[in-house]
Each structure stands twice: as C-alpha cells, then as structure tokens.
Amino acid sequence: MKRWKKIILAALALLTCTVTMYAYAVTHPTNALSHKACTSWDMVKRKAFLMSHSDYSSKPVLDLATFQIKQGTATEVPVLMYHYIEPKVNNRETGNKSIINLEDFEENMKYLHEEGYHTITLEQLEQYVNGQIPLPRKSIVITFDDGYQNNYTLAYPVLKKYNFHASLFVIGSKIQDQPSDFDPAKKSFISKQEMQAAKDVFEFNSHTYNLHHKGFMRCGDNVPVGLDTSLLNDDIKLMKDIGIDTPYLAYPFGYTSTQMIYQLQQNGYRMAFSVRSGFVRPGDNPMKLPRLTVTTGTDLAALLHPETEQQDTLPVEEISH
C-alpha cells in the first residue's frame, strides 16, 4: 500500500511539474527553457492520447521474428522523391532542393532504365511492406509532391518513354479547372484535364487539400497546419469530394504526429510518406515510410547504393581484409 502511495505521489508531482513548465512556456514562448517544457508537455499529451485510444497501433502487420524474404527478391525498396522539374536554362534557384533540372531528371530515368529498374505502384509497395507479396530485386517507386504542371508537361513524356509508373501527391486546392499555357519560367499547377491525360503513367494521391502551408504554432515554432488535427477531417472530406479518394498520402513538409496518424487511419488511410531519408523494408510502419530526395546534381547511383559508395571511399588496406 505504501509503495502504491509513493508511486501515485510521484506521478502527481511529475504532472504538477509538467503543468508548471507548460504554463511557463505559454508566458515565455521564445525562451529556450520554455521550448523544452513545451516539448515535454507534448510528450505527456502523446502518452495520454495513446492510453485513451487503445485501437491505435503502430506495430507491423507481419511477424518480423518469423518473416523471411524470398531469395532473389527485393530486401528493400527505394522511394524517390521529386518536386519541381525545370529546364536548366530557366533554373534561377540552383540551391533549391525542391527543384531538379530537366536534363538531370532525364539522366535519372535513363540510368534507371539501363540498370533494369522496375517501377511499382503504391498498392504493390503496401503489399510488400505488409509481407503479402515479394518484389523483384530492382523494384523502385517514383513520387512527385505538390502537383506542378511541369510534372505533366516535362516529366510525363520522359516517364512514358521508359514505360515507367509514378505517383503524384497533389495538393487538392491547387488543381486547376482548366489547363493553362505552359511557361517553364513560371510556377503553375496541374489541371484536371492534364491529370486525366496522364493516367497511363501517374497515379494520383493526397498531399492534403489545403494543409500544405505553415501557420500552426507549436512550442514557439511555426509548423505546418496539418498538425492541427481539428482541421484534418474537413480537409480529408474536401480531398475525397474532388475524387482523390485513395489510402495513400504524403505529409506536408514531412511533418506528422501520433494524433494526426490516428485520425488519418480512422479516415481510411493505410500508408503515408515522410521526407526522412531511407529505404522501405517489409515490416516498416506503413504510416511513416521514408523516401530519398533527388535534386539537381544528385548522384543517383550513390543514392541507391550507399554501401558501394562507402566501400569506394575506404582506404585500400581496409578493403583488402
């Protein structure tokens, strides 16, 4: 009895301390200590959320202890992430990691084709993650975020040339009713008509309807509004109302939270992508899958084979052992 009394008192003391720190964070939002207090309070809220939502689970669908990858099949799958395609002559933002020169993109696709890579759909990737199907060793996923018009006018012909498949995560509110005259020097978004014309290459998935911007303050930081889960249900409905009713999503700016993931799952989403770098493997959390950012100057061979790149940089005497 005394032991439980001590545990309860300790828990109350911790809660009191956390609440006090949170109150300090609210009144001193730019202070470093207050930021730490706020993030601690976020952790408390997350744990409380998990305790009150027993149906939430981030456990893999398959049993990793007994699951075995079939010999000769893919042990991991790279998911490439592109954004904005622009001819080199028009690229005035050479340091912008969301832009890739058209010439570099064409070289990327040529390399994948010559190396024998096979592009797969997100449904196939989902089945692979859940251990339901094997995939050929050189399987790859190509994704684009935001839904720029140049994904259709510039990337689509290149993808079609090599018989490649890709996923375009569109921002619903940016989809145009009618196509505009394409100007590679100006930012423009894909239209409904262009999406229809590109269905032989692209599948279209969600990048939210109108949550791809910052404006939600959390712990003194200006973060994407998608983290405000009070906005999420209405946004999902709007996305589905325009016909983007799929179980796949890319998080705006890569930001997510336990509460956001739970709400997405309650609305039928089964797989979502971050901007965290890495390869996808069977048993990964399908709501937190990594991708590989590709931009102007990216060495695609090194990106896809980091272990080879590491060996190439080792001293000769280390390689020989």
mmCIF file of C-alpha atoms in Angstrom, residues 80-88 91 98-114 119 140-145 149-168 201-202 292-300:
data_model
loop_
_atom_site.group_PDB
_atom_site.id
_atom_site.type_symbol
_atom_site.label_atom_id
_atom_site.label_comp_id
_atom_site.label_asym_id
_atom_site.label_seq_id
_atom_site.Cartn_x
_atom_site.Cartn_y
_atom_site.Cartn_z
ATOM 1 C CA LEU A 80 12.422 8.513 -54.933
ATOM 2 C CA MET A 81 11.005 11.959 -54.150
ATOM 3 C CA TYR A 82 10.846 14.713 -56.761
ATOM 4 C CA HIS A 83 9.052 18.051 -56.742
ATOM 5 C CA TYR A 84 9.636 20.673 -59.404
ATOM 6 C CA ILE A 85 11.061 19.963 -62.885
ATOM 7 C CA GLU A 86 12.667 22.854 -64.772
ATOM 8 C CA PRO A 87 14.979 23.180 -67.790
ATOM 9 C CA LYS A 88 18.455 24.208 -66.689
ATOM 10 C CA ASN A 91 16.578 27.456 -63.142
ATOM 11 C CA SER A 98 12.872 21.064 -54.416
ATOM 12 C CA ILE A 99 13.987 21.731 -57.993
ATOM 13 C CA ILE A 100 15.677 19.355 -60.399
ATOM 14 C CA ASN A 101 16.875 20.371 -63.841
ATOM 15 C CA LEU A 102 15.017 18.587 -66.615
ATOM 16 C CA GLU A 103 18.338 17.399 -68.020
ATOM 17 C CA ASP A 104 19.232 15.762 -64.675
ATOM 18 C CA PHE A 105 15.789 14.167 -64.422
ATOM 19 C CA GLU A 106 16.181 12.701 -67.914
ATOM 20 C CA GLU A 107 19.574 11.277 -66.921
ATOM 21 C CA ASN A 108 17.993 9.774 -63.776
ATOM 22 C CA MET A 109 15.325 7.965 -65.778
ATOM 23 C CA LYS A 110 17.837 6.803 -68.383
ATOM 24 C CA TYR A 111 20.043 5.392 -65.622
ATOM 25 C CA LEU A 112 17.127 3.518 -64.003
ATOM 26 C CA HIS A 113 16.122 2.078 -67.376
ATOM 27 C CA GLU A 114 19.631 0.975 -68.281
ATOM 28 C CA THR A 119 8.690 0.843 -61.176
ATOM 29 C CA ILE A 140 11.599 1.220 -57.250
ATOM 30 C CA VAL A 141 8.887 3.807 -56.542
ATOM 31 C CA ILE A 142 8.922 7.244 -58.184
ATOM 32 C CA THR A 143 6.964 10.001 -56.439
ATOM 33 C CA PHE A 144 6.325 13.697 -57.037
ATOM 34 C CA ASP A 145 4.969 16.118 -54.429
ATOM 35 C CA GLN A 149 2.133 21.469 -64.174
ATOM 36 C CA ASN A 150 5.701 20.675 -65.201
ATOM 37 C CA ASN A 151 5.265 17.171 -63.766
ATOM 38 C CA TYR A 152 2.888 16.625 -66.690
ATOM 39 C CA THR A 153 4.476 18.749 -69.429
ATOM 40 C CA LEU A 154 8.114 17.838 -68.722
ATOM 41 C CA ALA A 155 8.319 14.703 -66.550
ATOM 42 C CA TYR A 156 5.412 12.759 -68.043
ATOM 43 C CA PRO A 157 6.945 12.369 -71.563
ATOM 44 C CA VAL A 158 10.222 11.119 -70.075
ATOM 45 C CA LEU A 159 8.477 8.613 -67.809
ATOM 46 C CA LYS A 160 6.313 7.413 -70.692
ATOM 47 C CA LYS A 161 9.377 6.982 -72.896
ATOM 48 C CA TYR A 162 10.787 4.420 -70.471
ATOM 49 C CA ASN A 163 7.406 2.868 -69.621
ATOM 50 C CA PHE A 164 7.749 3.975 -66.004
ATOM 51 C CA HIS A 165 4.981 4.388 -63.433
ATOM 52 C CA ALA A 166 4.903 7.183 -60.847
ATOM 53 C CA SER A 167 2.753 8.592 -58.048
ATOM 54 C CA LEU A 168 1.835 12.281 -57.909
ATOM 55 C CA VAL A 201 1.774 6.927 -66.199
ATOM 56 C CA PHE A 202 0.668 8.621 -62.966
ATOM 57 C CA LEU A 292 15.094 9.529 -50.998
ATOM 58 C CA THR A 293 15.264 13.159 -52.089
ATOM 59 C CA VAL A 294 16.524 13.661 -55.648
ATOM 60 C CA THR A 295 17.534 17.099 -56.829
ATOM 61 C CA THR A 296 19.871 18.771 -59.318
ATOM 62 C CA GLY A 297 23.328 17.230 -59.027
ATOM 63 C CA THR A 298 22.236 14.143 -57.061
ATOM 64 C CA ASP A 299 24.405 11.123 -57.828
ATOM 65 C CA LEU A 300 21.590 8.621 -58.265
#
